[in-house]
Short mmCIF file of C-alpha atoms and ligand atoms in Angstrom, two decimals:
data_model
loop_
_atom_site.label_atom_id
_atom_site.label_comp_id
_atom_site.label_asym_id
_atom_site.label_seq_id
_atom_site.Cartn_x
_atom_site.Cartn_y
_atom_site.Cartn_z
CA MET A 1 12.64 -8.52 13.12
CA SER A 2 14.68 -5.38 12.83
CA ASP A 3 17.56 -6.36 10.59
CA PHE A 4 16.10 -5.12 7.34
CA CYS A 5 18.59 -3.43 5.10
CA GLN A 6 17.95 0.32 4.81
CA ILE A 7 16.93 1.21 1.29
CA GLN A 8 19.82 3.64 0.81
CA ASP A 9 22.14 0.68 1.22
CA TRP A 10 20.42 -1.42 -1.44
CA GLU A 11 22.81 -2.16 -4.26
CA LEU A 12 19.74 -2.43 -6.51
CA PHE A 13 19.14 1.30 -6.22
CA SER A 14 22.75 2.39 -6.58
CA GLY A 15 22.90 5.69 -8.41
CA SER A 16 19.27 6.43 -7.46
CA GLY A 17 18.07 8.84 -4.81
CA ARG A 18 14.95 9.69 -2.88
CA PRO A 19 12.25 8.96 -3.79
CA TRP A 20 13.42 5.45 -4.66
CA VAL A 21 11.58 4.59 -7.86
CA VAL A 22 10.85 1.34 -9.65
CA ALA A 23 9.16 1.99 -13.00
CA GLY A 24 8.22 0.17 -16.15
CA PRO A 25 5.31 -1.42 -17.94
CA CYS A 26 2.65 -3.48 -16.24
CA SER A 27 3.58 -6.31 -18.61
CA VAL A 28 6.61 -6.92 -20.78
CA GLU A 29 5.07 -6.89 -24.26
CA SER A 30 7.89 -7.05 -26.77
CA ARG A 31 11.64 -6.80 -26.79
CA ASP A 32 11.62 -3.60 -28.85
CA SER A 33 9.05 -1.66 -26.86
CA LEU A 34 10.75 -2.66 -23.61
CA LEU A 35 14.12 -1.40 -24.79
CA SER A 36 12.85 1.94 -26.08
CA GLU A 37 10.95 2.50 -22.86
CA ALA A 38 13.92 1.50 -20.71
CA LEU A 39 16.14 3.99 -22.51
CA CYS A 40 13.62 6.78 -21.82
CA LEU A 41 13.40 5.80 -18.15
CA LYS A 42 17.16 5.63 -17.74
CA LYS A 43 17.42 9.09 -19.24
CA ILE A 44 15.16 10.50 -16.54
CA GLY A 45 17.20 8.89 -13.78
CA ILE A 46 15.28 5.66 -13.16
CA ASN A 47 17.60 2.76 -12.40
CA VAL A 48 15.21 -0.10 -11.65
CA LEU A 49 13.00 -1.39 -14.49
CA ARG A 50 9.88 -3.36 -13.70
CA GLY A 51 7.91 -5.58 -16.10
CA GLY A 52 5.48 -8.43 -15.44
CA LEU A 53 6.02 -11.69 -17.33
CA TRP A 54 3.25 -13.92 -16.03
CA LYS A 55 -0.09 -12.16 -16.10
CA PRO A 56 -3.07 -14.38 -15.45
CA ARG A 57 -5.96 -11.91 -15.72
CA THR A 58 -9.30 -12.03 -13.97
CA HIS A 59 -10.79 -13.83 -16.99
CA PRO A 60 -8.84 -16.37 -19.04
CA GLY A 61 -8.35 -15.91 -22.74
CA SER A 62 -7.00 -12.35 -22.89
CA PHE A 63 -3.30 -11.42 -22.86
CA GLU A 64 -1.66 -13.53 -20.18
CA GLY A 65 1.89 -12.23 -20.32
CA VAL A 66 4.82 -13.25 -22.51
CA GLY A 67 6.12 -15.71 -19.90
CA GLU A 68 9.59 -17.17 -19.74
CA GLU A 69 10.79 -15.74 -23.05
CA GLY A 70 10.37 -12.22 -21.66
CA ALA A 71 12.85 -12.93 -18.85
CA ARG A 72 15.63 -12.91 -21.43
CA TRP A 73 14.32 -9.65 -22.94
CA LEU A 74 14.24 -8.13 -19.50
CA ARG A 75 17.83 -9.12 -18.76
CA GLU A 76 19.09 -7.96 -22.17
CA THR A 77 17.20 -4.68 -21.86
CA GLY A 78 18.60 -4.07 -18.38
CA ALA A 79 22.12 -4.67 -19.68
CA ALA A 80 21.61 -2.44 -22.73
CA ALA A 81 20.05 0.43 -20.79
CA GLY A 82 22.28 0.13 -17.72
CA MET A 83 19.33 -0.64 -15.46
CA ARG A 84 18.52 -3.28 -12.87
CA THR A 85 15.43 -5.41 -13.47
CA ALA A 86 12.48 -6.66 -11.43
CA THR A 87 9.55 -8.91 -12.20
CA GLU A 88 6.72 -10.68 -10.38
CA VAL A 89 7.10 -14.26 -9.22
CA ALA A 90 4.12 -16.29 -8.06
CA ASN A 91 5.66 -19.73 -7.53
CA ALA A 92 8.98 -21.58 -7.25
CA ARG A 93 9.09 -22.28 -10.98
CA HIS A 94 9.02 -18.53 -11.70
CA VAL A 95 11.92 -18.09 -9.29
CA GLU A 96 13.88 -20.75 -11.19
CA VAL A 97 13.30 -18.86 -14.45
CA ILE A 98 14.34 -15.49 -13.11
CA LEU A 99 17.46 -16.93 -11.45
CA LYS A 100 18.45 -18.63 -14.70
CA ASN A 101 18.01 -15.33 -16.54
CA GLY A 102 19.81 -13.10 -14.05
CA ILE A 103 16.86 -10.85 -13.11
CA ASP A 104 17.96 -8.57 -10.27
CA ALA A 105 14.89 -8.42 -8.02
CA VAL A 106 11.40 -9.85 -7.65
CA TRP A 107 8.07 -8.66 -6.40
CA ILE A 108 5.30 -10.71 -4.85
CA GLY A 109 1.92 -9.73 -6.26
CA ALA A 110 -1.13 -8.93 -4.21
CA ARG A 111 -2.84 -12.17 -5.22
CA THR A 112 0.15 -14.16 -3.98
CA SER A 113 1.22 -12.34 -0.81
CA GLY A 114 -2.00 -13.35 0.96
CA ASN A 115 -1.33 -17.04 0.30
CA PRO A 116 1.12 -18.45 2.86
CA PHE A 117 1.59 -21.70 0.88
CA LEU A 118 2.94 -19.80 -2.11
CA VAL A 119 4.84 -17.25 -0.06
CA GLN A 120 6.67 -20.05 1.78
CA GLU A 121 7.42 -21.85 -1.49
CA ILE A 122 8.82 -18.68 -3.05
CA ALA A 123 10.77 -17.71 0.07
CA GLU A 124 12.43 -21.14 0.11
CA ALA A 125 13.24 -20.92 -3.58
CA LEU A 126 14.91 -17.55 -2.92
CA ARG A 127 16.88 -18.71 0.15
CA GLY A 128 20.56 -17.98 -0.21
CA THR A 129 20.16 -15.84 -3.36
CA GLY A 130 20.24 -12.49 -1.52
CA LEU A 131 17.77 -11.19 -4.11
CA PRO A 132 15.75 -8.09 -3.18
CA VAL A 133 12.06 -8.86 -2.66
CA PHE A 134 9.24 -6.32 -2.94
CA VAL A 135 6.22 -7.61 -1.05
CA LYS A 136 2.95 -6.08 -2.20
CA ASN A 137 0.13 -5.96 0.29
CA PRO A 138 -2.42 -8.77 0.06
CA LEU A 139 -5.84 -7.92 -1.40
CA VAL A 140 -7.49 -8.06 2.00
CA PRO A 141 -6.75 -5.12 4.29
CA ASP A 142 -5.12 -7.24 6.98
CA PRO A 143 -1.77 -6.15 8.41
CA GLU A 144 -1.26 -9.66 9.84
CA LEU A 145 -1.17 -11.34 6.44
CA TRP A 146 1.15 -8.70 5.00
CA THR A 147 3.49 -8.87 8.00
CA GLY A 148 3.35 -12.67 7.90
CA ALA A 149 4.51 -12.73 4.27
CA ILE A 150 7.39 -10.38 5.11
CA GLU A 151 8.38 -12.60 8.05
CA ARG A 152 8.52 -15.65 5.79
CA PHE A 153 11.07 -13.96 3.53
CA ALA A 154 13.06 -12.66 6.49
CA ARG A 155 13.17 -16.16 8.02
CA CYS A 156 14.61 -17.51 4.79
CA GLY A 157 17.54 -15.17 5.31
CA LEU A 158 16.52 -12.44 2.86
CA LYS A 159 17.69 -9.03 4.01
CA TYR A 160 16.62 -6.82 1.12
CA ILE A 161 12.89 -6.74 1.74
CA CYS A 162 10.62 -3.83 0.89
CA ALA A 163 6.86 -3.54 1.34
CA VAL A 164 4.78 -2.11 -1.49
CA HIS A 165 1.42 -0.56 -0.76
CA ARG A 166 -0.87 -1.08 -3.75
CA GLY A 167 -4.30 -0.64 -2.17
CA PHE A 168 -6.98 -3.16 -1.21
CA HIS A 169 -10.07 -4.86 -2.56
CA SER A 170 -13.20 -3.29 -1.23
CA TYR A 171 -16.91 -3.43 -1.69
CA GLY A 172 -18.93 -0.33 -2.22
CA GLU A 173 -18.20 2.69 -4.31
CA SER A 174 -14.79 4.26 -4.63
CA ILE A 175 -13.05 6.38 -7.19
CA PHE A 176 -10.10 4.06 -6.73
CA ARG A 177 -9.52 0.65 -8.24
CA ASN A 178 -8.02 -0.44 -4.91
CA PRO A 179 -8.71 2.08 -2.15
CA PRO A 180 -5.56 2.95 -0.18
CA PHE A 181 -6.83 2.43 3.41
CA TRP A 182 -3.75 4.31 4.61
CA GLN A 183 -4.16 3.01 8.15
CA ILE A 184 -2.88 -0.41 7.00
CA PRO A 185 0.57 0.73 5.72
CA VAL A 186 0.72 3.07 8.72
CA GLU A 187 0.24 0.05 10.99
CA LEU A 188 2.85 -1.91 9.03
CA ARG A 189 5.37 0.88 9.59
CA ARG A 190 4.51 0.97 13.29
CA ARG A 191 5.19 -2.75 13.56
CA LEU A 192 8.27 -2.86 11.33
CA PRO A 193 9.80 0.61 11.52
CA GLY A 194 13.02 -0.40 9.75
CA LEU A 195 11.26 -1.88 6.73
CA PRO A 196 11.47 0.17 3.51
CA LEU A 197 8.05 1.05 2.13
CA LEU A 198 7.07 2.05 -1.40
CA CYS A 199 3.70 3.13 -2.74
CA ASP A 200 2.26 1.83 -6.01
CA PRO A 201 -0.14 4.63 -7.02
CA SER A 202 -0.90 2.89 -10.33
CA HIS A 203 -2.73 -0.09 -8.83
CA ILE A 204 -4.32 2.02 -6.08
CA THR A 205 -5.92 4.46 -8.49
CA GLY A 206 -6.43 2.42 -11.64
CA ARG A 207 -6.58 5.82 -13.41
CA ARG A 208 -3.66 7.83 -14.66
CA ASP A 209 -5.20 11.19 -13.73
CA LEU A 210 -5.10 10.26 -10.03
CA VAL A 211 -1.63 8.70 -9.91
CA GLU A 212 0.23 11.88 -9.00
CA ASP A 213 -2.08 12.80 -6.17
CA ILE A 214 -1.66 9.42 -4.48
CA ALA A 215 2.10 9.45 -5.08
CA ARG A 216 2.26 12.89 -3.48
CA GLN A 217 0.22 11.83 -0.46
CA ALA A 218 2.42 8.76 0.04
CA LEU A 219 5.65 10.76 -0.05
CA ILE A 220 4.26 13.45 2.24
CA MET A 221 3.26 10.70 4.64
CA GLY A 222 6.80 9.33 4.71
CA PHE A 223 6.93 6.50 2.20
CA ASP A 224 10.45 5.87 0.86
CA GLY A 225 9.50 5.77 -2.79
CA LEU A 226 7.25 4.58 -5.58
CA MET A 227 6.58 1.69 -7.91
CA VAL A 228 4.91 3.17 -10.99
CA GLU A 229 3.52 1.57 -14.13
CA VAL A 230 4.88 3.36 -17.17
CA HIS A 231 4.24 2.56 -20.83
CA PRO A 232 5.36 4.35 -23.98
CA ASP A 233 1.81 4.30 -25.37
CA PRO A 234 -0.42 3.66 -22.34
CA ASP A 235 -3.73 3.47 -24.17
CA ARG A 236 -2.41 0.59 -26.22
CA ALA A 237 -0.96 -1.32 -23.28
CA LEU A 238 -1.99 -4.99 -23.23
CA SER A 239 -2.77 -4.85 -19.51
CA ASP A 240 -3.75 -2.09 -17.08
CA ALA A 241 -3.95 0.49 -19.87
CA ALA A 242 -6.00 3.04 -17.93
CA GLN A 243 -3.48 3.44 -15.12
CA GLN A 244 -0.19 3.59 -16.99
CA ILE A 245 1.58 6.88 -17.67
CA THR A 246 4.25 7.80 -20.20
CA PRO A 247 7.92 8.18 -19.25
CA GLU A 248 7.52 11.92 -19.91
CA ALA A 249 4.57 12.11 -17.51
CA LEU A 250 6.67 10.30 -14.91
CA ARG A 251 9.50 12.80 -15.39
CA GLU A 252 7.10 15.73 -14.92
CA MET A 253 5.47 14.12 -11.91
CA LEU A 254 8.80 13.42 -10.18
CA GLY A 255 9.81 17.01 -10.86
CA ARG A 256 6.77 18.22 -8.91
CA LEU A 257 6.98 15.79 -6.00
CA ARG A 258 8.88 16.73 -2.86
CA MET A 259 10.24 14.45 -0.19
CA ARG A 260 9.99 15.25 3.50
CA SER A 261 12.15 14.13 6.43
CA THR A 262 11.18 12.48 9.70
CA SER A 263 13.16 15.09 11.64
CA THR A 264 14.43 18.65 11.22
CA PRO A 265 17.41 20.60 12.59
CA ASP A 266 15.09 23.64 12.83
CA ALA A 267 14.78 23.97 16.63
CA GLU A 268 12.07 26.60 16.38
CA ALA A 269 9.81 24.35 14.30
CA THR A 270 10.43 21.44 16.67
CA ALA A 271 9.59 23.58 19.70
CA ALA A 272 6.41 24.92 18.05
CA ILE A 273 5.25 21.38 17.23
CA ASP A 274 6.04 20.18 20.77
CA ASP A 275 4.00 23.04 22.15
CA LEU A 276 1.01 22.28 19.93
CA ARG A 277 1.29 18.61 20.82
CA THR A 278 0.77 19.48 24.48
CA GLY A 279 -2.63 20.76 23.35
CA ILE A 280 -3.34 17.53 21.48
CA ASP A 281 -2.36 15.44 24.52
CA ARG A 282 -4.70 17.48 26.71
CA ILE A 283 -7.59 16.98 24.27
CA ASP A 284 -6.86 13.24 24.03
CA ALA A 285 -7.07 13.00 27.83
CA SER A 286 -10.45 14.77 27.78
CA LEU A 287 -11.67 12.48 24.99
CA ILE A 288 -10.80 9.43 27.08
CA ASP A 289 -12.60 10.91 30.10
CA LEU A 290 -15.66 11.68 27.99
CA LEU A 291 -15.68 8.23 26.42
CA ALA A 292 -15.45 6.61 29.85
CA GLU A 293 -18.39 8.75 31.05
CA ARG A 294 -20.41 7.93 27.92
CA MET A 295 -19.70 4.23 28.42
CA SER A 296 -20.86 4.28 31.99
CA ILE A 297 -24.15 5.95 30.98
CA SER A 298 -24.51 3.31 28.29
CA GLU A 299 -23.97 0.60 30.90
CA SER A 300 -26.79 2.05 33.03
CA ILE A 301 -29.05 2.06 29.96
CA GLY A 302 -28.03 -1.57 29.36
CA ARG A 303 -29.18 -2.56 32.87
CA ILE A 304 -32.58 -0.94 32.32
CA LYS A 305 -32.92 -2.60 28.91
CA GLU A 306 -32.21 -5.94 30.55
CA ARG A 307 -34.73 -5.43 33.35
CA SER A 308 -37.45 -4.36 30.97
CA GLY A 309 -36.68 -6.92 28.24
CA LEU A 310 -35.66 -4.33 25.64
CA THR A 311 -33.34 -5.20 22.77
CA VAL A 312 -29.80 -3.86 22.92
CA LEU A 313 -29.96 -2.67 19.32
CA GLN A 314 -32.47 0.13 18.92
CA THR A 315 -32.16 1.01 15.25
CA GLY A 316 -34.33 4.12 15.45
CA ARG A 317 -32.21 5.58 18.22
CA TRP A 318 -28.98 4.70 16.43
CA ASN A 319 -30.23 6.37 13.24
CA SER A 320 -31.09 9.53 15.10
CA VAL A 321 -27.69 9.63 16.88
CA LEU A 322 -25.96 9.24 13.54
CA ALA A 323 -28.04 11.92 11.84
CA ARG A 324 -27.45 14.32 14.73
CA VAL A 325 -23.68 13.90 14.90
CA ARG A 326 -23.37 14.09 11.11
CA GLY A 327 -25.29 17.35 11.17
CA MET A 328 -23.04 18.72 13.91
CA ALA A 329 -19.96 17.58 11.99
CA LYS A 330 -21.13 19.48 8.95
CA GLU A 331 -21.59 22.66 10.96
CA LYS A 332 -18.03 22.39 12.30
CA ASP A 333 -16.60 21.61 8.86
CA LEU A 334 -15.61 18.08 9.88
CA ASP A 335 -15.73 15.29 7.32
CA GLU A 336 -19.07 13.53 7.80
CA ASP A 337 -17.70 10.11 6.84
CA PHE A 338 -14.94 10.49 9.39
CA ILE A 339 -17.48 11.26 12.11
CA THR A 340 -19.68 8.37 10.98
CA GLU A 341 -16.70 6.03 11.26
CA ILE A 342 -15.88 7.20 14.78
CA PHE A 343 -19.46 6.99 15.99
CA THR A 344 -19.95 3.58 14.38
CA THR A 345 -17.01 2.36 16.44
CA ILE A 346 -18.30 4.04 19.60
CA HIS A 347 -21.77 2.59 19.07
CA ARG A 348 -20.36 -0.89 18.48
CA ALA A 349 -18.28 -0.72 21.69
CA SER A 350 -21.28 0.59 23.56
CA MET A 351 -23.48 -2.32 22.38
CA GLU A 352 -20.73 -4.76 23.31
CA ARG A 353 -20.77 -3.36 26.87
CA GLN A 354 -24.53 -3.82 27.04
CA LEU A 355 -24.26 -7.38 25.73
CA LYS A 356 -21.81 -8.33 28.46
CA LYS A 357 -23.85 -6.93 31.31
C1 PEP B 401 1.65 -5.56 -11.12
O1 PEP B 401 2.43 -4.90 -10.43
O2 PEP B 401 1.63 -5.56 -12.34
C2 PEP B 401 0.63 -6.34 -10.41
C3 PEP B 401 0.01 -7.36 -10.95
O3 PEP B 401 0.40 -5.84 -9.21
P1 PEP B 401 -0.60 -6.31 -8.04
O4 PEP B 401 -0.14 -7.66 -7.64
O5 PEP B 401 -0.35 -5.25 -7.05
O6 PEP B 401 -1.99 -6.31 -8.62
MN1 MN B 402 -0.44 -3.95 -13.52
#
């Protein structure tokens, strides 16, 4: 699957430049507020207006989106402001509505992209339309599900497909509404290198004060652009109020963000990086050697445990290993959670070896 259309060739973004930005309210609320916001966005160079129409919330009974009527507002606003429009579709009926109303692009929400029944239904409804599709990551941090959804659209002949990273559900504490787990979009890019990739810092953070930092990290990492929730009066937004920013804040943020390139004509910089990478490669080789040695010691321990009827899991020992390496990490100014993650993986692999013996 390599015939994705490069984002610079997307007609949807004509007149735009890097970073490619889709912006607009979480939900379309009224015709008037949409138009005044669109005019502000257009003035700051945004050409693609987003706005959700169908908004089933976690609990029923609150604002659930303006529905079909808003599709007309979206189209009329796009025409009046000279912008292209995008909204979320979650089933074939939504697709019918947006086609009837001439909406220019759709996105697949995180609650939908993990459901192959719905993805297939939507992909078939879009077949032959050539409409651009933004595929948000599913709630679960699983690159298979995300890739699978993208494949379904590609198999229905859609060429304008873009992935949108909006963070993942997670248990435990986080400052984020949906922690980014960057390794998942990194894996997606490894698998589908030609696929355009945007970051949605609004849904990742859930808080407007963190939006810029995530947007910056995404662009530094090599994302192609952003999908940002913008509202003229964010605190009064009917959905996702805490994470929306004003058009003015978006303008300021975009003014501060810088794009990077995947390559440079600067031969000196390239040579310096190549040289340093030789050092990295040497260290990686030593790490592999050390891991192999550690594993073989662990195997010997496993044989003794078996002979003497000892359990493979020795919680006291594992706790003391963890405490020791965390202490050493701190001394060397290494992130303790990073070291915990690595040693948890090493310990798991080590126990697996002992279980197989
Ligand atoms: C949205 O973009 O408004 C939305 C509902 O996003 P997600 O599906 O990522 O939660
Ligand atoms: Mn939202």
